[in-house]
Coordinates of C-alpha atoms (C1' of nucleotides) in Angstrom, one line a residue:
Chain A
M1 CA 114.0 36.5 107.1
L2 CA 114.5 38.8 110.0
Q3 CA 117.2 38.0 112.5
L4 CA 115.8 36.3 115.6
Q5 CA 118.2 38.3 117.7
I6 CA 116.8 41.6 116.4
I7 CA 113.2 40.5 117.0
R8 CA 114.2 39.5 120.5
E9 CA 116.2 42.6 121.4
Q10 CA 114.4 45.3 119.5
T11 CA 110.9 44.0 119.6
Q12 CA 109.2 47.4 119.9
A13 CA 111.2 48.9 116.9
V14 CA 110.3 45.8 114.8
I15 CA 106.6 46.1 115.6
E16 CA 106.6 49.9 114.8
G17 CA 108.5 49.3 111.6
L18 CA 106.1 46.6 110.4
G19 CA 103.3 49.0 111.2
K20 CA 104.5 51.3 108.4
R21 CA 103.8 48.4 106.0
N22 CA 100.3 48.0 107.3
F23 CA 101.3 44.5 108.2
K24 CA 98.2 42.7 109.4
E25 CA 99.7 39.8 111.3
I26 CA 101.7 41.8 113.8
E27 CA 100.9 39.2 116.5
L28 CA 103.4 36.9 114.7
V29 CA 106.2 38.9 116.4
Q30 CA 105.0 38.0 119.9
Q31 CA 104.5 34.4 118.7
V32 CA 108.1 34.3 117.6
I33 CA 109.3 35.5 120.9
D34 CA 107.2 33.0 122.8
T35 CA 108.1 30.1 120.5
D36 CA 111.8 31.0 120.8
R37 CA 111.6 31.1 124.5
Q38 CA 110.0 27.7 124.6
R39 CA 112.5 26.4 122.1
R40 CA 115.4 27.5 124.3
E41 CA 114.0 26.1 127.4
T42 CA 113.3 22.8 125.7
Q43 CA 116.8 22.7 124.2
K44 CA 118.3 23.4 127.6
S45 CA 116.6 20.4 129.2
L46 CA 117.2 18.2 126.2
D47 CA 120.9 19.1 126.2
D48 CA 121.2 18.4 129.9
L49 CA 119.6 15.0 129.5
K50 CA 121.8 14.2 126.6
A51 CA 124.9 15.1 128.6
Q52 CA 123.7 12.8 131.3
S53 CA 123.2 9.9 128.9
N54 CA 126.5 10.5 127.2
N55 CA 128.2 10.3 130.5
D56 CA 126.3 7.1 131.3
A57 CA 127.3 5.5 128.0
R58 CA 130.9 6.3 128.7
K59 CA 130.7 4.8 132.2
I60 CA 129.2 1.6 130.7
G61 CA 132.1 1.4 128.4
E62 CA 134.6 1.7 131.3
L63 CA 132.7 -0.8 133.4
M64 CA 132.7 -3.3 130.6
K65 CA 136.4 -2.9 130.1
A66 CA 137.0 -3.3 133.9
G67 CA 135.0 -6.5 133.7
K68 CA 132.2 -5.3 135.9
A69 CA 129.4 -6.5 133.7
E70 CA 126.8 -6.5 136.4
E71 CA 127.2 -2.8 137.3
A72 CA 127.2 -2.1 133.6
G73 CA 123.9 -3.9 133.2
I74 CA 122.2 -1.9 135.9
L75 CA 123.3 1.4 134.4
R76 CA 122.2 0.2 131.0
S77 CA 118.6 -0.3 132.0
S78 CA 118.5 3.1 133.6
V79 CA 119.8 4.7 130.4
A80 CA 117.2 2.8 128.4
N81 CA 114.6 4.5 130.6
D82 CA 115.9 8.0 129.6
K83 CA 115.7 7.2 126.0
E84 CA 111.9 7.4 125.9
K85 CA 112.1 10.8 127.5
L86 CA 114.8 11.9 125.1
K87 CA 112.8 10.9 122.0
A88 CA 109.8 12.9 123.2
M89 CA 111.8 15.9 123.9
E90 CA 113.5 15.7 120.6
G91 CA 110.1 15.6 118.9
T92 CA 109.0 18.7 120.9
L93 CA 112.1 20.6 120.0
A94 CA 111.8 19.8 116.3
D95 CA 108.2 21.0 116.3
L96 CA 109.2 24.2 118.0
E97 CA 112.0 24.8 115.6
A98 CA 109.7 24.2 112.6
N99 CA 107.1 26.5 114.0
L100 CA 109.6 29.2 114.7
Q101 CA 111.0 28.9 111.2
E102 CA 107.5 29.1 109.7
L103 CA 106.7 32.2 111.8
L104 CA 109.9 33.9 110.7
Y105 CA 109.2 33.2 107.0
R106 CA 105.9 35.0 107.3
I107 CA 107.3 38.2 108.7
P108 CA 108.3 40.7 106.1
N109 CA 111.3 43.0 106.3
V110 CA 111.2 46.1 108.5
P111 CA 111.1 49.3 106.4
A112 CA 114.1 51.6 106.8
S113 CA 113.5 54.9 108.7
I114 CA 113.2 56.9 105.5
V115 CA 110.3 54.8 104.2
P116 CA 106.9 56.5 104.6
A117 CA 104.0 54.6 106.1
G118 CA 101.3 53.7 103.7
K119 CA 98.9 51.1 102.4
S120 CA 99.3 51.2 98.6
A121 CA 100.8 52.8 95.6
E122 CA 98.9 56.0 96.3
D123 CA 101.1 56.6 99.3
N124 CA 104.3 56.5 97.4
V125 CA 106.3 59.6 97.3
V126 CA 107.7 61.1 94.1
A127 CA 111.3 61.7 95.0
H128 CA 112.5 63.0 91.6
Q129 CA 111.2 63.7 88.2
H130 CA 113.2 64.3 85.0
G131 CA 112.5 65.2 81.4
T132 CA 109.6 66.7 79.6
I133 CA 106.5 64.8 78.5
P134 CA 106.5 64.7 74.7
K135 CA 103.7 66.1 72.6
L136 CA 102.7 63.6 70.0
H137 CA 101.6 64.3 66.5
E138 CA 98.0 63.9 65.3
G139 CA 97.1 60.3 65.0
A140 CA 99.7 58.9 67.3
L141 CA 99.2 55.3 68.3
P142 CA 99.7 53.2 71.4
H143 CA 102.6 50.8 71.1
W144 CA 100.4 47.7 70.5
E145 CA 99.3 49.3 67.3
L146 CA 102.7 50.6 66.4
I147 CA 104.1 47.1 66.6
R148 CA 101.5 45.9 64.1
K149 CA 102.0 48.9 61.8
Y150 CA 105.7 48.3 61.5
D151 CA 105.5 44.5 62.0
I152 CA 108.2 44.3 64.7
I153 CA 106.5 42.4 67.5
D154 CA 103.9 39.7 66.9
F155 CA 101.6 38.6 69.7
D156 CA 99.5 36.3 67.5
L157 CA 102.5 34.2 66.5
G158 CA 103.4 34.0 70.1
I159 CA 100.0 32.7 71.0
K160 CA 100.2 30.1 68.3
I161 CA 103.5 28.6 69.5
A162 CA 103.3 29.2 73.3
G163 CA 100.4 31.3 74.5
A164 CA 99.3 34.8 75.4
G165 CA 102.0 36.9 76.9
F166 CA 104.8 35.3 74.9
P167 CA 105.5 37.8 72.1
V168 CA 107.6 37.1 69.0
Y169 CA 110.1 39.9 68.1
K170 CA 110.8 40.2 64.4
G171 CA 113.2 42.2 62.3
K172 CA 113.9 45.6 63.8
G173 CA 111.9 44.6 66.8
A174 CA 114.3 41.8 67.6
K175 CA 117.3 44.0 66.8
L176 CA 116.0 46.6 69.2
Q177 CA 115.8 44.0 72.0
R178 CA 119.4 42.9 71.3
A179 CA 120.6 46.5 71.1
L180 CA 119.0 47.4 74.5
I181 CA 120.5 44.3 76.2
N182 CA 124.0 45.1 74.9
F183 CA 123.7 48.7 75.7
F184 CA 122.6 47.9 79.3
L185 CA 125.4 45.4 79.8
D186 CA 128.1 47.7 78.4
E187 CA 126.9 50.6 80.6
A188 CA 127.0 48.4 83.7
E189 CA 130.4 47.2 82.9
K190 CA 131.6 50.8 82.7
Q191 CA 130.3 51.2 86.2
G192 CA 132.4 48.3 87.5
Y193 CA 129.8 45.5 87.3
R194 CA 131.0 42.0 86.4
E195 CA 128.8 40.3 83.8
I196 CA 127.3 37.0 84.8
Q197 CA 125.3 34.5 82.6
P198 CA 123.4 32.4 85.1
P199 CA 121.1 29.4 84.6
I200 CA 117.5 30.5 84.0
V201 CA 116.2 27.7 86.1
V202 CA 116.9 27.2 89.8
N203 CA 116.4 24.6 92.4
E204 CA 114.2 24.8 95.4
A205 CA 116.9 25.9 97.8
S206 CA 117.6 28.9 95.6
G207 CA 114.0 29.9 95.6
Y208 CA 114.0 29.9 99.4
G209 CA 117.4 31.8 99.4
T210 CA 116.1 34.9 97.8
G211 CA 112.6 34.6 99.3
Q212 CA 110.5 33.7 96.3
L213 CA 109.6 30.6 98.2
P214 CA 107.4 29.8 100.0
D215 CA 105.8 33.2 99.4
K216 CA 105.4 33.3 95.6
E217 CA 105.2 29.6 94.8
G218 CA 102.4 30.0 92.3
Q219 CA 104.0 32.9 90.5
M220 CA 106.9 30.9 89.1
Y221 CA 106.8 28.4 86.3
F222 CA 107.7 25.0 87.6
V223 CA 109.4 22.2 85.7
N224 CA 107.8 19.3 87.4
A225 CA 109.9 16.5 86.0
D226 CA 113.1 18.0 87.3
G227 CA 111.9 20.0 90.3
L228 CA 113.2 23.3 88.8
Y229 CA 111.8 26.8 88.8
M230 CA 112.0 29.1 85.8
I231 CA 113.5 32.3 87.2
P232 CA 111.2 35.3 87.6
T233 CA 114.3 37.6 87.6
A234 CA 118.1 37.2 87.4
E235 CA 118.2 38.3 91.0
V236 CA 117.4 34.7 92.0
P237 CA 120.4 32.9 90.4
I238 CA 122.8 35.8 90.8
T239 CA 122.1 36.4 94.4
N240 CA 122.1 32.7 95.1
L241 CA 125.7 32.5 93.9
Y242 CA 126.4 33.7 97.4
R243 CA 124.3 31.3 99.3
D244 CA 126.3 29.7 102.1
V245 CA 129.3 31.8 101.4
V246 CA 131.6 33.6 103.8
L247 CA 133.4 36.3 101.8
A248 CA 136.7 37.8 102.7
E249 CA 136.7 41.5 103.2
E250 CA 138.8 42.0 100.1
D251 CA 136.1 40.4 98.0
L252 CA 133.8 43.3 98.7
P253 CA 132.0 45.0 97.3
V254 CA 130.4 42.5 94.9
K255 CA 128.9 44.1 91.9
N256 CA 127.3 41.8 89.3
V257 CA 125.2 42.3 86.3
G258 CA 123.3 39.8 84.3
Y259 CA 121.0 39.6 81.4
T260 CA 118.3 36.9 81.4
P261 CA 114.9 36.2 80.2
C262 CA 112.4 36.3 83.1
F263 CA 109.3 34.2 83.4
R264 CA 106.3 35.1 85.4
R265 CA 103.0 33.3 85.5
E266 CA 101.2 36.4 86.6
A267 CA 98.3 34.3 87.7
G268 CA 95.2 36.3 88.2
S269 CA 96.7 39.6 87.3
W270 CA 95.4 40.1 83.8
G271 CA 93.0 43.0 83.2
A272 CA 92.5 46.4 81.7
H273 CA 96.0 47.8 82.0
V274 CA 98.0 45.0 80.7
R275 CA 97.7 45.4 77.0
G276 CA 100.6 45.0 74.7
L277 CA 104.0 44.9 76.3
N278 CA 102.8 46.2 79.7
R279 CA 102.7 42.7 81.2
L280 CA 104.2 39.5 79.8
H281 CA 104.9 35.9 80.8
Q282 CA 108.4 36.1 79.3
F283 CA 110.4 39.2 79.1
D284 CA 114.1 40.3 79.0
K285 CA 115.8 42.1 81.8
V286 CA 119.2 43.2 82.8
E287 CA 119.7 43.1 86.5
I288 CA 122.3 44.6 88.8
V289 CA 123.1 42.9 92.1
Q290 CA 125.4 44.2 94.9
V291 CA 126.6 42.6 98.0
R292 CA 127.8 45.2 100.6
K293 CA 129.0 45.7 104.1
P294 CA 126.1 46.8 106.2
E295 CA 127.5 50.3 106.7
E296 CA 127.8 50.9 103.0
S297 CA 124.5 49.5 101.7
Y298 CA 122.6 52.8 101.7
Q299 CA 125.3 54.6 99.8
A300 CA 125.2 51.7 97.3
L301 CA 121.4 52.0 97.0
E302 CA 121.9 55.7 96.1
D303 CA 124.6 54.8 93.5
M304 CA 122.3 52.2 91.9
C305 CA 119.4 54.6 91.6
H306 CA 121.7 57.2 90.0
Y307 CA 123.0 54.6 87.6
V308 CA 119.5 53.6 86.5
Q309 CA 118.4 57.2 86.2
G310 CA 121.4 57.8 84.0
L311 CA 120.3 55.0 81.7
L312 CA 116.9 56.5 81.3
E313 CA 118.4 59.9 80.6
K314 CA 120.6 58.4 77.9
L315 CA 117.5 56.8 76.4
E316 CA 115.9 60.3 76.5
L317 CA 112.9 59.0 78.4
P318 CA 111.0 61.2 80.8
Y319 CA 110.9 59.4 84.2
R320 CA 110.1 59.8 87.8
K321 CA 111.6 58.2 90.8
L322 CA 109.3 56.9 93.5
L323 CA 110.1 56.3 97.1
L324 CA 107.8 53.4 97.9
C325 CA 105.8 53.5 101.0
G326 CA 105.8 50.6 103.4
G327 CA 102.7 49.0 102.1
D328 CA 103.8 49.0 98.5
M329 CA 107.3 47.5 99.1
G330 CA 108.1 43.9 98.4
F331 CA 108.2 41.4 101.2
N332 CA 112.0 41.3 101.4
S333 CA 112.8 44.9 101.0
A334 CA 113.8 47.5 103.6
N335 CA 113.8 50.3 101.1
T336 CA 112.8 50.4 97.5
Y337 CA 112.8 53.1 94.8
D338 CA 110.8 52.5 91.6
M339 CA 111.6 54.2 88.3
E340 CA 108.7 54.9 86.0
V341 CA 108.9 56.2 82.5
F342 CA 106.1 58.1 80.9
S343 CA 104.6 56.4 77.9
A344 CA 103.0 59.2 75.9
A345 CA 100.4 57.5 73.8
Q346 CA 99.0 55.6 76.8
Q347 CA 99.4 58.7 79.0
R348 CA 100.7 56.4 81.7
W349 CA 103.7 56.0 84.0
L350 CA 105.2 52.5 83.5
E351 CA 107.4 50.9 86.1
V352 CA 110.7 49.9 84.4
S353 CA 112.9 49.4 87.4
S354 CA 112.8 48.6 91.1
V355 CA 115.9 49.2 93.1
S356 CA 116.0 47.7 96.6
N357 CA 118.1 47.3 99.7
F358 CA 117.3 44.1 101.5
E359 CA 119.7 44.8 104.3
A360 CA 120.4 41.5 106.0
F361 CA 116.9 40.0 105.2
Q362 CA 118.1 37.9 102.3
S363 CA 121.6 37.2 103.6
N364 CA 120.1 35.8 106.8
R365 CA 118.3 33.2 104.7
L366 CA 121.2 32.8 102.3
K367 CA 123.8 32.6 105.1
L368 CA 125.8 35.1 103.2
R369 CA 128.5 36.6 105.5
Y370 CA 131.9 38.0 105.6
K371 CA 134.8 37.9 108.0
N372 CA 135.5 41.4 109.2
K373 CA 138.9 42.8 110.4
E374 CA 138.4 41.4 113.9
G375 CA 137.8 38.0 112.4
K376 CA 134.1 38.0 113.3
T377 CA 131.7 36.7 110.7
Q378 CA 128.7 38.9 110.1
L379 CA 125.8 39.1 107.7
L380 CA 126.2 41.2 104.6
H381 CA 123.6 43.3 102.9
T382 CA 122.2 42.5 99.5
L383 CA 120.8 44.9 96.9
N384 CA 119.4 44.7 93.5
G385 CA 117.8 46.7 90.8
S386 CA 116.5 46.3 87.2
A387 CA 118.8 48.1 84.8
L388 CA 116.5 47.7 83.0
A389 CA 113.4 45.7 82.2
L390 CA 112.9 45.8 78.4
P391 CA 109.3 45.6 77.4
R392 CA 108.0 48.8 78.9
I393 CA 111.2 50.6 77.8
V394 CA 110.4 49.4 74.3
A395 CA 106.8 50.5 74.7
A396 CA 107.9 54.0 75.8
I397 CA 110.5 54.4 73.1
L398 CA 107.9 53.4 70.5
E399 CA 105.2 55.6 71.7
N400 CA 107.3 58.7 72.7
N401 CA 109.5 58.7 69.6
Q402 CA 106.9 58.1 66.9
T403 CA 106.8 60.6 64.1
P404 CA 104.8 60.5 60.8
E405 CA 108.0 59.2 59.2
G406 CA 108.5 56.4 61.6
I407 CA 110.0 55.7 65.1
R408 CA 113.2 57.5 66.0
I409 CA 115.8 55.5 67.9
P410 CA 117.5 57.3 70.8
K411 CA 121.0 58.5 69.8
A412 CA 122.7 56.4 72.5
L413 CA 121.2 53.3 71.1
V414 CA 121.9 53.8 67.4
P415 CA 125.5 52.4 67.6
Y416 CA 123.8 49.2 68.9
T417 CA 120.8 49.0 66.5
R418 CA 122.8 50.4 63.5
F419 CA 119.6 52.0 62.3
D420 CA 118.0 55.2 63.5
L421 CA 114.5 54.8 62.3
I422 CA 111.8 52.1 62.3
N423 CA 109.6 52.6 59.4
Chain B
rG1 C1' 119.0 5.9 80.1
rG2 C1' 123.0 1.7 81.6
rA3 C1' 127.4 0.5 84.6
rG4 C1' 131.0 1.9 88.2
rA5 C1' 133.5 5.1 91.9
rG6 C1' 133.1 8.6 95.5
rG7 C1' 131.1 12.5 99.2
rU8 C1' 135.4 13.7 106.3
rG9 C1' 137.5 20.6 108.8
rG10 C1' 139.8 26.4 104.1
rG11 C1' 142.7 22.4 100.8
rU12 C1' 145.0 17.3 100.4
rG13 C1' 143.9 13.2 103.2
rA14 C1' 143.9 9.4 107.7
rG15 C1' 140.3 7.1 110.3
rU16 C1' 135.6 0.1 110.3
rG17 C1' 132.0 0.7 117.1
rG18 C1' 133.9 3.9 123.0
rC19 C1' 140.6 7.1 124.3
rU20 C1' 138.0 11.1 117.4
rG21 C1' 135.5 17.5 116.9
rA22 C1' 138.3 14.2 114.3
rA23 C1' 145.7 12.1 112.9
rA24 C1' 149.2 14.1 109.4
rC25 C1' 150.5 17.6 105.8
rC26 C1' 149.4 22.2 103.3
rA27 C1' 147.2 26.9 103.6
rA28 C1' 146.0 30.9 107.1
rC29 C1' 146.9 33.9 111.5
rA30 C1' 150.1 35.5 115.8
rG31 C1' 154.9 35.4 117.7
rU32 C1' 160.4 34.1 118.0
rU33 C1' 164.8 34.5 115.1
rU34 C1' 166.7 37.9 111.1
rG35 C1' 169.7 44.3 108.7
rC36 C1' 165.2 43.3 105.1
rU37 C1' 163.0 39.1 102.5
rA38 C1' 163.1 34.0 102.7
rA39 C1' 163.8 29.8 105.7
rA40 C1' 163.4 27.6 110.5
rC41 C1' 161.0 27.3 115.1
rU42 C1' 156.7 28.1 118.7
rG43 C1' 151.7 28.8 119.3
rU44 C1' 146.6 29.6 117.4
rC45 C1' 143.6 27.7 114.0
rG46 C1' 135.6 24.7 112.3
rU47 C1' 130.5 25.9 112.5
rA48 C1' 125.6 26.3 114.7
rC49 C1' 122.3 26.5 118.8
rG50 C1' 122.1 26.9 124.2
rG51 C1' 123.8 28.0 129.5
rG52 C1' 127.0 31.6 131.7
rU53 C1' 129.3 36.8 131.9
rU54 C1' 128.7 44.0 131.6
rA55 C1' 132.0 41.6 128.2
rA56 C1' 135.1 37.5 128.6
rA57 C1' 136.7 33.2 130.9
rC58 C1' 134.2 28.8 131.3
rU59 C1' 130.6 25.2 129.9
rG60 C1' 126.4 21.8 127.4
rU61 C1' 124.6 19.8 122.8
rA62 C1' 124.8 18.9 117.7
rC63 C1' 127.4 18.5 113.2
rC64 C1' 132.3 13.8 109.1
rG65 C1' 126.5 14.9 101.8
rG66 C1' 120.8 14.6 103.8
rG67 C1' 117.2 11.6 106.4
rG68 C1' 116.0 7.3 109.1
rG69 C1' 117.6 2.7 111.9
rU70 C1' 120.8 -0.8 115.0
rU71 C1' 123.5 -0.1 119.8
rC72 C1' 124.4 1.7 126.6
rG73 C1' 127.7 4.1 122.8
rA74 C1' 128.2 5.5 115.3
rA75 C1' 132.4 9.4 111.0
rU76 C1' 132.8 3.9 111.5
rC77 C1' 127.3 -1.1 110.9
rC78 C1' 122.2 -1.3 108.1
rC79 C1' 118.2 1.2 105.0
rC80 C1' 116.4 5.3 101.9
rC81 C1' 117.5 9.7 99.3
rC82 C1' 120.6 13.6 97.2
rC83 C1' 124.9 15.2 94.8
rU84 C1' 129.7 14.8 92.2
rC85 C1' 133.0 12.1 89.0
rU86 C1' 134.4 8.2 85.2
rC87 C1' 132.9 5.0 81.2
rC88 C1' 129.0 3.5 77.7
rG89 C1' 124.5 5.0 75.0
rC90 C1' 121.7 9.2 73.1
rC91 C1' 122.0 14.2 71.6
rA92 C1' 122.8 20.2 70.8

RNA sequence: GGAGAGGUGGGUGAGUGGCUGAAACCAACAGUUUGCUAAACUGUCGUACGGGUUAAACUGUACCGGGGGUUCGAAUCCCCCCCUCUCCGCCA
């Protein structure tokens, strides 16, 4: 949620920024300003009237004590008169506040200056590319056939016990998952991240805190009986640890990492390009989350990108780094880089990480602040990134490293898998 | 699932209708004292949204888990909800 103050004071810049996103409902900005003005006017008159009636109430008390019941009675009836007015004004104010809130929820974050304008993924900019695209041997297979051939991941069994999009990992397939998770967690720890194991369900307030609600209500699994949402990413619980928190300066920066399964309904998004591991309802992901002082957040974004790129290099996967254009960024983000690995049998780039700076957009909702040296509380910046999402990494490893003898495990991973070939 | 207890400021914890935005203590911060540290003493010490100001000063309103009600007036009385804790039951 954008800060009201910024919309009020930098209206033109906000409108221009949202233009880079191709944001269709630009009129919401003016509506916010109008609603806010009405809200303030209403509050002023309401407060004045309340001040008046507070005074009257006090006077009545004094008159009663002084035994002047008659005068008290007169005053009492005049106060009763104001009550109707008060009620009405309170109603108006509540409506205005709710409207304002609702309008603010619908406005996405303003892209950072570096973000190019654009409508869709086609307008993203390749910021960096690394590694060579492997040449596969004759008869190379896509991963969804490799997993059958080596019997390491089983979609049919998953369908039997849960449904499509819930694969069962078996034998070396399961061990590969576990190895990747441990590898990612250990690497993050070396970079100073603290490991967190959060709940994988969250309450409604947490959903609002990081912006999944009300926006993406239908995308999360919902446990009706208990009013809990299954998390679509560890970002939700880990960032919400800091909801309604005022940090001390010495607590900063916050660098957390967590592994969780992630659950996504992916309603309506099934189609041609989602075979095999490309899109799942449940998948594993290690997520890094940072909380930073505003002036440090862009440096942190760089650091996080470099860290993720380092992981991909250690896994020997060819990748490219995309600077997302305004239209392709998430609702909450001010600046996002996507990392894509090349999956050689599919001949496709697969997104395996998304690293974002939300600036104060999330912390404004979360009320995540810190007390600076002058003793002033101010909003912090939040950032997060996948480091990394497993299924597509697995797909790329399987496809790129296949040989007639079997699938070669990247060297960095062998200490974790304790085997170097799937055959 | 059953029974009970409780939710007040950073913490402990007073407060059963007006003088309570809230005692006291602790913590924190600033200062005095001191050769330094400690102790002692003095002062400051909530948040949000408004008005006001170049900025302050100043000022209004709201907030004692959340929502509603009674009353001229609610932390205090009534109703509903939520949460936490304890015991019992069940269970990994």
